[in-house]
Short mmCIF file of N, CA and C in Angstrom, two decimals:
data_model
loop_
_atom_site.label_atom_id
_atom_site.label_comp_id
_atom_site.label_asym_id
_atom_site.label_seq_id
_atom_site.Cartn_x
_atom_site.Cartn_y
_atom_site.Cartn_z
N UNK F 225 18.37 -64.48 -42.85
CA UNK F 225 18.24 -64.10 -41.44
C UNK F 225 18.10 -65.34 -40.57
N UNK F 226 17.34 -66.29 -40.94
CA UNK F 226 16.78 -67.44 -40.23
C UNK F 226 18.38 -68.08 -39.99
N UNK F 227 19.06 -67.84 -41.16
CA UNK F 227 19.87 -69.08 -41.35
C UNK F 227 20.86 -68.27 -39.78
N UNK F 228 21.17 -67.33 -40.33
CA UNK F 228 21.94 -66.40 -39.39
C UNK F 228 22.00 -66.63 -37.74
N UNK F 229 20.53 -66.52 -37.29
CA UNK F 229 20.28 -66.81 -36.04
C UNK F 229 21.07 -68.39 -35.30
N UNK F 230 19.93 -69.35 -36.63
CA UNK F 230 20.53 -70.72 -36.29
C UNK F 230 22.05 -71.16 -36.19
N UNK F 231 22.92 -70.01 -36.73
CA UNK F 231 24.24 -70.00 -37.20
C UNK F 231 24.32 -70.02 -35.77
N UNK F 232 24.01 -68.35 -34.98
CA UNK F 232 23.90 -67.90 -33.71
C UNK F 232 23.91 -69.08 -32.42
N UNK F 233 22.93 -69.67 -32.57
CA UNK F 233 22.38 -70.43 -31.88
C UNK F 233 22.97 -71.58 -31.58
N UNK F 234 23.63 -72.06 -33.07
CA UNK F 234 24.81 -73.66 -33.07
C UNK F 234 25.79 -72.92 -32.20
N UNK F 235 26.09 -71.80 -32.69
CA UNK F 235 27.76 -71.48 -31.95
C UNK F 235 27.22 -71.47 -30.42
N UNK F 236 26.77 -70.14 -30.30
CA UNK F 236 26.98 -70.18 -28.85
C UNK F 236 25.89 -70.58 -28.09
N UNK F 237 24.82 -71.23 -28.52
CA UNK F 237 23.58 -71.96 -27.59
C UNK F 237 24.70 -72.94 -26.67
N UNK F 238 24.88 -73.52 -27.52
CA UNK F 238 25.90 -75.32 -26.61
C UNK F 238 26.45 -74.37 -25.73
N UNK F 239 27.38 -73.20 -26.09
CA UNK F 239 28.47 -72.80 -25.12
C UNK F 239 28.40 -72.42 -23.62
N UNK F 240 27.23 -71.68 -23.95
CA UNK F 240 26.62 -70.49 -23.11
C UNK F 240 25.40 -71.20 -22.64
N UNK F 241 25.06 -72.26 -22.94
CA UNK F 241 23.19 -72.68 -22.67
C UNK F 241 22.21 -72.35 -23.04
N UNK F 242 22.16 -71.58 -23.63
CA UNK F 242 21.17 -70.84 -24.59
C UNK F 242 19.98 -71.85 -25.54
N UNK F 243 19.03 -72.23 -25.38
CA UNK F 243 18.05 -72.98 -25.95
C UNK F 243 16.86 -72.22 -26.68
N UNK F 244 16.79 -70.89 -26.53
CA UNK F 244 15.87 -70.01 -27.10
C UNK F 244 16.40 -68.43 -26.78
N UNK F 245 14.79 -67.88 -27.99
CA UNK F 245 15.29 -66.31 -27.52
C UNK F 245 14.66 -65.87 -26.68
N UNK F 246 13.90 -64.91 -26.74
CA UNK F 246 15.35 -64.14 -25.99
C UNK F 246 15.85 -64.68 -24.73
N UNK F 247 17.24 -65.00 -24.74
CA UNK F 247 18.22 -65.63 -23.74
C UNK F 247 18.75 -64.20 -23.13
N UNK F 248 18.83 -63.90 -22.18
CA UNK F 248 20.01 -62.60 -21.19
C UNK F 248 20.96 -63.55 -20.38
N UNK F 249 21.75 -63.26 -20.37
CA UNK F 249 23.24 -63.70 -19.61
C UNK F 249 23.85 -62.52 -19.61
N UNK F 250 24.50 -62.40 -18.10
CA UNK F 250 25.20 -61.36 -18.23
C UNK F 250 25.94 -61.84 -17.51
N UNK F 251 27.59 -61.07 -18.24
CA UNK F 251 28.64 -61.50 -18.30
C UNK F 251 29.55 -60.24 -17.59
N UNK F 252 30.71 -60.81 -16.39
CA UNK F 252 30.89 -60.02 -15.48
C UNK F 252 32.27 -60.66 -15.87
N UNK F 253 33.45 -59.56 -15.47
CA UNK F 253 34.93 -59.93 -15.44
C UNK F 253 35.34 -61.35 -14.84
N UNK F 254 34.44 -61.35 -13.56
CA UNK F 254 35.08 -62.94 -13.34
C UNK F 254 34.25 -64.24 -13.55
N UNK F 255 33.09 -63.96 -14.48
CA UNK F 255 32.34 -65.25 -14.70
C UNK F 255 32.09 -65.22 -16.39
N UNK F 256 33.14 -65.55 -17.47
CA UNK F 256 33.32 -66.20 -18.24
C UNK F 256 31.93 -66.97 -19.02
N UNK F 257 31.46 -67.23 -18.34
CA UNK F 257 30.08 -68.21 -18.73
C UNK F 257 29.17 -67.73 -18.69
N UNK F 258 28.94 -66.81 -17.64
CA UNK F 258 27.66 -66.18 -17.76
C UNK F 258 26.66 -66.14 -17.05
N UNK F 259 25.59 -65.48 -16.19
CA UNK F 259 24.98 -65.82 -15.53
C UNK F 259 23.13 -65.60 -16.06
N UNK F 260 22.80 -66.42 -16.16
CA UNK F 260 21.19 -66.14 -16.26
C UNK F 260 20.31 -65.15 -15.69
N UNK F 261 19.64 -63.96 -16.66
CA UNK F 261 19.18 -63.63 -16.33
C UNK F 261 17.60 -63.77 -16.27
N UNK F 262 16.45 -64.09 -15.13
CA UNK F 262 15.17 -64.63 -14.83
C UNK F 262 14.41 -63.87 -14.59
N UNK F 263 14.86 -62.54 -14.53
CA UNK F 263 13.83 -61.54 -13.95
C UNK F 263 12.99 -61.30 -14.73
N UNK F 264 11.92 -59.91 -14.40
CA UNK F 264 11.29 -59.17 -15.41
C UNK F 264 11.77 -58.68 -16.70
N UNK F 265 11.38 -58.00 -17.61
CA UNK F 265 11.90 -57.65 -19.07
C UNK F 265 11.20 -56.31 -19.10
N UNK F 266 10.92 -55.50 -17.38
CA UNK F 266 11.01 -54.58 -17.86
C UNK F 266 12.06 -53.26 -17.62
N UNK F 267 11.93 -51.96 -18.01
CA UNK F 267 13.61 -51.31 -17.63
C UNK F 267 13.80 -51.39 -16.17
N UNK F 268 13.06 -51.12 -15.48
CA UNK F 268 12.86 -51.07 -14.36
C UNK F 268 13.63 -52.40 -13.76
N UNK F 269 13.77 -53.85 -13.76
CA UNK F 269 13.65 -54.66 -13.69
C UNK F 269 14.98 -54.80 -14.25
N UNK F 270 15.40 -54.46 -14.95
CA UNK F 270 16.85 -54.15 -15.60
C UNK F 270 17.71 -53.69 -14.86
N UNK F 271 16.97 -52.55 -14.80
CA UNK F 271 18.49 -51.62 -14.00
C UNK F 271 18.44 -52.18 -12.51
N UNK F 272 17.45 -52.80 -11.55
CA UNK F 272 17.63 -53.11 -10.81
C UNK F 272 18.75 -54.66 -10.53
N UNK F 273 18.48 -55.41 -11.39
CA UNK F 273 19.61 -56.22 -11.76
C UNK F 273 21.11 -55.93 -12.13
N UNK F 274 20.98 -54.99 -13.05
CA UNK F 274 22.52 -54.26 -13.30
C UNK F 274 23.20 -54.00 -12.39
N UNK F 275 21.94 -52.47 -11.71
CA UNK F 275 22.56 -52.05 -10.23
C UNK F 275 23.13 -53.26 -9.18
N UNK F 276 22.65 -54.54 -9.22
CA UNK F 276 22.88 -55.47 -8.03
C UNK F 276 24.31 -55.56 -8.52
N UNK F 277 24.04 -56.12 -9.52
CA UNK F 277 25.48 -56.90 -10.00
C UNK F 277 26.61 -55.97 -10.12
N UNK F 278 26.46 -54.52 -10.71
CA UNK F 278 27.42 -53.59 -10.86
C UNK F 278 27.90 -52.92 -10.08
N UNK F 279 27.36 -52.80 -8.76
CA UNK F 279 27.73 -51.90 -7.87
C UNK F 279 26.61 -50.37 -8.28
N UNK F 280 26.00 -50.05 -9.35
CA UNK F 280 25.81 -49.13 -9.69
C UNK F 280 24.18 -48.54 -8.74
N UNK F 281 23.86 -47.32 -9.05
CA UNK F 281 22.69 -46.69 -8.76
C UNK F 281 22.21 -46.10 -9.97
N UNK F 282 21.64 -46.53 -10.92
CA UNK F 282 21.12 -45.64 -12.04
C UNK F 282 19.99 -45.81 -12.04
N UNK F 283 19.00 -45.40 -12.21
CA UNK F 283 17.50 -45.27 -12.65
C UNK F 283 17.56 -45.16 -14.26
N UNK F 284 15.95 -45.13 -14.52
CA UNK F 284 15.72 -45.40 -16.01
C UNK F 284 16.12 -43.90 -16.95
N UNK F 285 16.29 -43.87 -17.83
CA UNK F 285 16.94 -43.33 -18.37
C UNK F 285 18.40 -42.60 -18.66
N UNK F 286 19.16 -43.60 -17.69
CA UNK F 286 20.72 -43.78 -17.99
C UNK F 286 20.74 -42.38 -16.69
N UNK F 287 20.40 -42.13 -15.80
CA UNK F 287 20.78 -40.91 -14.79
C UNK F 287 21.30 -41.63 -13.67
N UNK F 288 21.74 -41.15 -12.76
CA UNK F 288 22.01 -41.22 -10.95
C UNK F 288 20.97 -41.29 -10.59
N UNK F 289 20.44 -42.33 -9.27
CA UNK F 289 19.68 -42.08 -8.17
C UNK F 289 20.49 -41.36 -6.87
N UNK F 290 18.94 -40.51 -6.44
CA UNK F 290 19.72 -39.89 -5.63
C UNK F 290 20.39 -40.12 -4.67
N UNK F 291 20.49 -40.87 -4.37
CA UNK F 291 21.55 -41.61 -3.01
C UNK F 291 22.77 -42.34 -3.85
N UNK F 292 23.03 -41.86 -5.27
CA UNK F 292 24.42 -42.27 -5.68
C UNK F 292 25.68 -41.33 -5.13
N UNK F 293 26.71 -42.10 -5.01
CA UNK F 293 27.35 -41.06 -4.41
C UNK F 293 27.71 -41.12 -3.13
N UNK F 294 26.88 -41.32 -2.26
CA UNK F 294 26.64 -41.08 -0.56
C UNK F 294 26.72 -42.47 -0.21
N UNK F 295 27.86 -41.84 1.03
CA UNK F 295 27.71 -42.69 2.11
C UNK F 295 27.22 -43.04 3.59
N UNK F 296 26.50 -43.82 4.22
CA UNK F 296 25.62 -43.63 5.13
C UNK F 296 26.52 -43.07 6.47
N UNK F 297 27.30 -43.66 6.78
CA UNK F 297 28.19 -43.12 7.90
C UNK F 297 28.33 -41.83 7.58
N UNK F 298 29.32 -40.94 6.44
CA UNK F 298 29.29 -39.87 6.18
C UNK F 298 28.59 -39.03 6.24
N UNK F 299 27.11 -39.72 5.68
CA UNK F 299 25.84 -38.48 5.72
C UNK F 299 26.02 -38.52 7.16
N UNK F 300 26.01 -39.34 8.30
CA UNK F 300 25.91 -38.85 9.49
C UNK F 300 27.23 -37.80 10.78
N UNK F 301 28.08 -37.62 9.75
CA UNK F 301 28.83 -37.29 10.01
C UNK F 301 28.59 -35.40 9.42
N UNK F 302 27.88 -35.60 8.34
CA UNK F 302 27.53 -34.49 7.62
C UNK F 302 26.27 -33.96 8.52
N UNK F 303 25.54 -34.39 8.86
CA UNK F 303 24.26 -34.34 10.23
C UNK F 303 25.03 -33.75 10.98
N UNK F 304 25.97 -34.47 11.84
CA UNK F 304 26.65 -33.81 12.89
C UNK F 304 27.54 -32.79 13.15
N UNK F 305 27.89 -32.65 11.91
CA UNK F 305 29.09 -31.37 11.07
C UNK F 305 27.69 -30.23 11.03
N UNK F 306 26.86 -30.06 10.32
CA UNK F 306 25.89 -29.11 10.86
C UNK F 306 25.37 -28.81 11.94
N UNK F 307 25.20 -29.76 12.93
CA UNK F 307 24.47 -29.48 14.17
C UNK F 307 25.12 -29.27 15.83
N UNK F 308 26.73 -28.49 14.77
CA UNK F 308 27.46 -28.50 15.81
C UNK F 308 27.99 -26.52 15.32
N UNK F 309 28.74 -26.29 16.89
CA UNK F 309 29.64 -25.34 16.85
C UNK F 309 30.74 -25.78 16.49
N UNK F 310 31.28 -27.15 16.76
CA UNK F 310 33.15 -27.21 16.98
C UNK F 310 32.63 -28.14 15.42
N UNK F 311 32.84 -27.76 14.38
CA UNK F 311 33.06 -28.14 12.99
C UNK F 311 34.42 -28.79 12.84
N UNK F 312 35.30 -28.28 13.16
CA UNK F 312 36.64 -28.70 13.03
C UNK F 312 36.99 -30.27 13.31
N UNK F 313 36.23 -30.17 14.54
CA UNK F 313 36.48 -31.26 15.37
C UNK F 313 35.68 -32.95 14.18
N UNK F 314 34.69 -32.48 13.52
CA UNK F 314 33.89 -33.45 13.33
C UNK F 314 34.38 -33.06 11.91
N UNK F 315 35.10 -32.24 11.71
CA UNK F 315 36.00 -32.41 9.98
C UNK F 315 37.09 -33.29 9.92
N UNK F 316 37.57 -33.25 11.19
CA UNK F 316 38.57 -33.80 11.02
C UNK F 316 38.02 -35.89 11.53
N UNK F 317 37.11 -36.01 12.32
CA UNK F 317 36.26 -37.46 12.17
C UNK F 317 36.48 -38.00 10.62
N UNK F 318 35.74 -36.90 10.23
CA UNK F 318 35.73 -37.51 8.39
C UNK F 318 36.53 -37.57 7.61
N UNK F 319 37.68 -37.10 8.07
CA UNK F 319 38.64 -36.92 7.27
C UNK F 319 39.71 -38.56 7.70
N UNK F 320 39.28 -38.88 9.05
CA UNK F 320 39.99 -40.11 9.15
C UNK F 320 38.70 -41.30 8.69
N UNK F 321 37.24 -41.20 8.30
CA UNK F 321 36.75 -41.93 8.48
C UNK F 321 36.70 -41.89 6.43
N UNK F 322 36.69 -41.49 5.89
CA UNK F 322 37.03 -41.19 4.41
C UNK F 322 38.39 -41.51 3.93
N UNK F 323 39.65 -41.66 4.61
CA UNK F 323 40.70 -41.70 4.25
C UNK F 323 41.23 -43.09 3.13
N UNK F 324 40.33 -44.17 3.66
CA UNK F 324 40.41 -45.38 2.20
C UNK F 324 39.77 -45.37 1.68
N UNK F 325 38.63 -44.63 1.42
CA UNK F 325 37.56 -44.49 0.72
C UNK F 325 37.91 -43.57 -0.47
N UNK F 326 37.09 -43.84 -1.49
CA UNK F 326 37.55 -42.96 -2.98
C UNK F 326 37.27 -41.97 -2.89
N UNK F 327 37.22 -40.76 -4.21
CA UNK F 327 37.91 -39.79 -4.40
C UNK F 327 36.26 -38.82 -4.11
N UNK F 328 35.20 -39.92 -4.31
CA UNK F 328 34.26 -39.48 -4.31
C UNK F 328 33.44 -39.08 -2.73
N UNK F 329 33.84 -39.65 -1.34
CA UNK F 329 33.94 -40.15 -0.75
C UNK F 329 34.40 -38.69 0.22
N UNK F 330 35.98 -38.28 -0.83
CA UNK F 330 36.81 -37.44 -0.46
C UNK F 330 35.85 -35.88 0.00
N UNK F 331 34.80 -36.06 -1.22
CA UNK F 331 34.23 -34.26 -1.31
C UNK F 331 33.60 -34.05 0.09
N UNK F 332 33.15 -35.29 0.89
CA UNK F 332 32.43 -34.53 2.57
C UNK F 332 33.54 -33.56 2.95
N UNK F 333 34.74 -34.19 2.95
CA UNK F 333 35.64 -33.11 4.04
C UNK F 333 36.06 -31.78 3.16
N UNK F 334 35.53 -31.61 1.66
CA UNK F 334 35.42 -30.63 1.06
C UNK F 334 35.04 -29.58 1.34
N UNK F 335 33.36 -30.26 1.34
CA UNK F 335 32.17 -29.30 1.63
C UNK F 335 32.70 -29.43 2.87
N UNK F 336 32.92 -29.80 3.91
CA UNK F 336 33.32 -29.16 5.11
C UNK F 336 34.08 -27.76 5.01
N UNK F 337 35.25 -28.18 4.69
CA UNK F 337 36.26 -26.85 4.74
C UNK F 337 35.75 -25.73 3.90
N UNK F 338 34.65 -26.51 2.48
CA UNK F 338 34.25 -24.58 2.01
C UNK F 338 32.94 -24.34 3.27
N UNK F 339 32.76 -24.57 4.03
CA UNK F 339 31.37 -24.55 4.85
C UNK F 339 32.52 -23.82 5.76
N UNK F 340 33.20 -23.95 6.63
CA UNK F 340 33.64 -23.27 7.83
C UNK F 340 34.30 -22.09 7.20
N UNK F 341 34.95 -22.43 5.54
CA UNK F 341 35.24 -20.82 4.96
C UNK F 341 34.44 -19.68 4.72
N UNK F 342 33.42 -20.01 3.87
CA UNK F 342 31.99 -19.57 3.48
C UNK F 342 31.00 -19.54 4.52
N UNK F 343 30.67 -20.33 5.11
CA UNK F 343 29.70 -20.51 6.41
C UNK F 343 28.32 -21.29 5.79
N UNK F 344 27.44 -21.67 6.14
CA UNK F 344 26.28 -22.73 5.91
C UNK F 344 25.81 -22.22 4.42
N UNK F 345 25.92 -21.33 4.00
CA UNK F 345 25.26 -20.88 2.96
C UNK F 345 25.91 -21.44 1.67
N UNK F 346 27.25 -22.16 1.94
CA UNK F 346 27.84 -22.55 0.65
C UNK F 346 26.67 -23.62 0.06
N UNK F 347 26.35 -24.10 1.30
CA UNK F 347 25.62 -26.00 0.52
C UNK F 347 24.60 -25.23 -0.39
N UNK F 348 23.62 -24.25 -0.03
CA UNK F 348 22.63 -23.48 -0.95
C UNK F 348 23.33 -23.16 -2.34
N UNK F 349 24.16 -22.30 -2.72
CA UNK F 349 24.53 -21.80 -3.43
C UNK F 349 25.35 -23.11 -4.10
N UNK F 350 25.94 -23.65 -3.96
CA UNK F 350 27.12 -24.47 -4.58
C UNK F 350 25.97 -25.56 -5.75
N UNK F 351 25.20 -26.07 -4.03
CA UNK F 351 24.14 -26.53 -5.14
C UNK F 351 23.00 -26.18 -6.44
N UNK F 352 22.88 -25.05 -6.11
CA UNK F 352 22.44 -24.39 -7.42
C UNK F 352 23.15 -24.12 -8.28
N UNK F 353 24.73 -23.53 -8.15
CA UNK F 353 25.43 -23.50 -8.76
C UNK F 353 25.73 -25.03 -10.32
N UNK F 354 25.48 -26.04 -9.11
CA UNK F 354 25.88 -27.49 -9.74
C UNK F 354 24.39 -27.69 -10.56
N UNK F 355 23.22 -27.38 -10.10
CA UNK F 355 21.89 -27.58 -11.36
C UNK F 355 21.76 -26.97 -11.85
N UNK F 356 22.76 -25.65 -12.19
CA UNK F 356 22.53 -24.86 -13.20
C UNK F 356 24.08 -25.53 -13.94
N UNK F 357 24.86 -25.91 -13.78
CA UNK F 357 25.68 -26.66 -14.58
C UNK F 357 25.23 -28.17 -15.49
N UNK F 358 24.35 -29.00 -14.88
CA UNK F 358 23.78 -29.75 -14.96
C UNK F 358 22.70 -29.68 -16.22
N UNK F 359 21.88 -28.32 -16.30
CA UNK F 359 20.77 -28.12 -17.31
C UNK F 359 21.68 -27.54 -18.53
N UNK F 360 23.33 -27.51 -18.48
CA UNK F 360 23.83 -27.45 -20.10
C UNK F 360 24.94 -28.41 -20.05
N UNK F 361 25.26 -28.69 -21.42
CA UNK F 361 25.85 -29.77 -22.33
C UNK F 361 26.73 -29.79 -21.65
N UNK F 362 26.93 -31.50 -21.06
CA UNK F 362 27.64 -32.04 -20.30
C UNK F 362 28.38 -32.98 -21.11
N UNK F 363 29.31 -33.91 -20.67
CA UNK F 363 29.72 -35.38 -21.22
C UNK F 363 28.74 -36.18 -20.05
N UNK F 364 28.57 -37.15 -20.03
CA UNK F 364 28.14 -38.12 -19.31
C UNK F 364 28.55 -37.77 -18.00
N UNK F 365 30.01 -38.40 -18.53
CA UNK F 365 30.89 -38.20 -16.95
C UNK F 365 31.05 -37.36 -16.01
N UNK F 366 30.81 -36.25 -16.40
CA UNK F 366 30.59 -34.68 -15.95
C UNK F 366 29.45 -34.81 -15.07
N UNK F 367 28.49 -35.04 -16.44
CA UNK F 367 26.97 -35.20 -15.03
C UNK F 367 27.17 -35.99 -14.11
N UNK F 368 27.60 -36.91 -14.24
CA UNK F 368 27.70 -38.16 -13.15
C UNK F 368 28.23 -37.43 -12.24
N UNK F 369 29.58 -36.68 -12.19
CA UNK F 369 30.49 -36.60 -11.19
C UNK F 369 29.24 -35.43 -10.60
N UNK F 370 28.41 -34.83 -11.17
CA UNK F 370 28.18 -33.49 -10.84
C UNK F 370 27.15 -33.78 -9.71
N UNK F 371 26.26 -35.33 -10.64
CA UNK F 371 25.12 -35.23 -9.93
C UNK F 371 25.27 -35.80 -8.48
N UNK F 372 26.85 -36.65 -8.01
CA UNK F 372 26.97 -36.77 -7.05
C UNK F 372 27.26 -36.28 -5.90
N UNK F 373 28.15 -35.27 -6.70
CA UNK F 373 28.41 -33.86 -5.77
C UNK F 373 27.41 -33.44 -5.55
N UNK F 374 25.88 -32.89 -5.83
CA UNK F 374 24.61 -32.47 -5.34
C UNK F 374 24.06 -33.67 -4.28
N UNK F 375 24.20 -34.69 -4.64
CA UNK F 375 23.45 -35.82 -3.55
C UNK F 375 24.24 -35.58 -2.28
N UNK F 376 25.50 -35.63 -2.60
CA UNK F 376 25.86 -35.71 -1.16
C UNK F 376 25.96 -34.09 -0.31
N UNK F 377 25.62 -33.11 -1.05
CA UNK F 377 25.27 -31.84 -0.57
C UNK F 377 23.86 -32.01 -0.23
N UNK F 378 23.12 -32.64 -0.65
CA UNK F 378 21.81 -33.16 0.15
C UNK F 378 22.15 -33.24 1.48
N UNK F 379 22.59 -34.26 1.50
CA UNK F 379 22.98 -34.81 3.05
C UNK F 379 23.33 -33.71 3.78
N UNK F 380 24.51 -32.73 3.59
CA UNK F 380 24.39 -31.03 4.33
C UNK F 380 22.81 -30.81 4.80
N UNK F 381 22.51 -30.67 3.31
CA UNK F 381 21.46 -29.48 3.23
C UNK F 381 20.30 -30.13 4.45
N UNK F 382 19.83 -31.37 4.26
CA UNK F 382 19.35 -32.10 5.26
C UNK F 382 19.61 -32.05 6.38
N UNK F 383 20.31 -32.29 7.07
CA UNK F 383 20.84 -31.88 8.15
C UNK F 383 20.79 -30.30 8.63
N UNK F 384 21.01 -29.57 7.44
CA UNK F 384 21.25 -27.60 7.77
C UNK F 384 19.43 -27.58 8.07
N UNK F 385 19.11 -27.96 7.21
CA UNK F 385 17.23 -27.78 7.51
C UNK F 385 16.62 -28.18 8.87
N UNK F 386 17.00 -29.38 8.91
CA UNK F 386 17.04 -29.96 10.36
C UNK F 386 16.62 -28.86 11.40
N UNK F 387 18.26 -27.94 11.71
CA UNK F 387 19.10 -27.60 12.34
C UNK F 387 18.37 -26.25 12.56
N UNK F 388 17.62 -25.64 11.49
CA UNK F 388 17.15 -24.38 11.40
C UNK F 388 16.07 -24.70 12.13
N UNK F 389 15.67 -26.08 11.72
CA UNK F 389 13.78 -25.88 12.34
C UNK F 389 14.14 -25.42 13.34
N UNK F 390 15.11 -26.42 13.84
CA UNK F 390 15.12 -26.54 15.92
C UNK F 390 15.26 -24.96 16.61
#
């Protein structure tokens, strides 16, 4: 084992910089070499590093945070899509303000159009619909896609709550 490590250590210590353990470098498509990681060692402290570097939102135990998914302009567009009569008008905002934006991006002007089909009650139902999909056997990817579709039905539902107090 000893010998193994030191094997470890000749090869890629020199390469990489590596002078002890535990060494973290993390290695991204366009940096080859590697970048040092200095932070904490704990998960927490992890995923917040990942998340920087990856683009990502995950919390500890490999899930979505809830603001994965969402976008801030949109949610306010989703605010204003509830707190209006002329829906159309502010479907069609999002629909030009989403248009280079990904696929994920795409579902506001979704939930719009099932909202003016259905009427306010879809965001309730759809979303239960989606955590009762959620509490059985998923792939990963599934949840992911699922749990983002609920975050950004937040943003509705937030806004619909709003809307009722008033």
């Amino acid at each position: 084992y000893q010998r193994r490590v030191r094997g470890i250590n000749a090869e890629y210590g020199g390469r990489f910089g590596i002078s002890g353990f535990p060494t973290i470098k993390f290695f991204s498509k366009d940096n080859k070499e590697g970048e040092a990681y200095n932070g904490g060692r704990g998960e927490e402290d992890f995923n917040k590093f990942l998340n920087e570097k990856c683009g990502l939102k995950r919390v500890s135990g490999g899930g979505l945070a809830d603001d994965a998914g969402r976008v801030e302009a949109l949610d306010a567009l989703a605010a204003k899509f509830m707190g209006t009569e002329d829906k159309s008008a502010v479907m069609g905002e999002t629909v030009s303000a989403s248009a280079d934006m990904d696929k994920t991006a795409q579902y506001y002007h979704k939930v719009m159009k099932k909202v003016i089909e259905k009427g306010d009650e879809f965001i309730s139902t759809e979303t239960a619909r989606l955590s009762r999909m959620l509490e059985g056997s998923l792939s990963d990817d599934k949840k992911d896609q699922f749990t983002i579709r609920k975050n950004i039905l937040a943003a509705f539902a937030s806004s619909s709550d709003a809307h009722t107090e008033l």
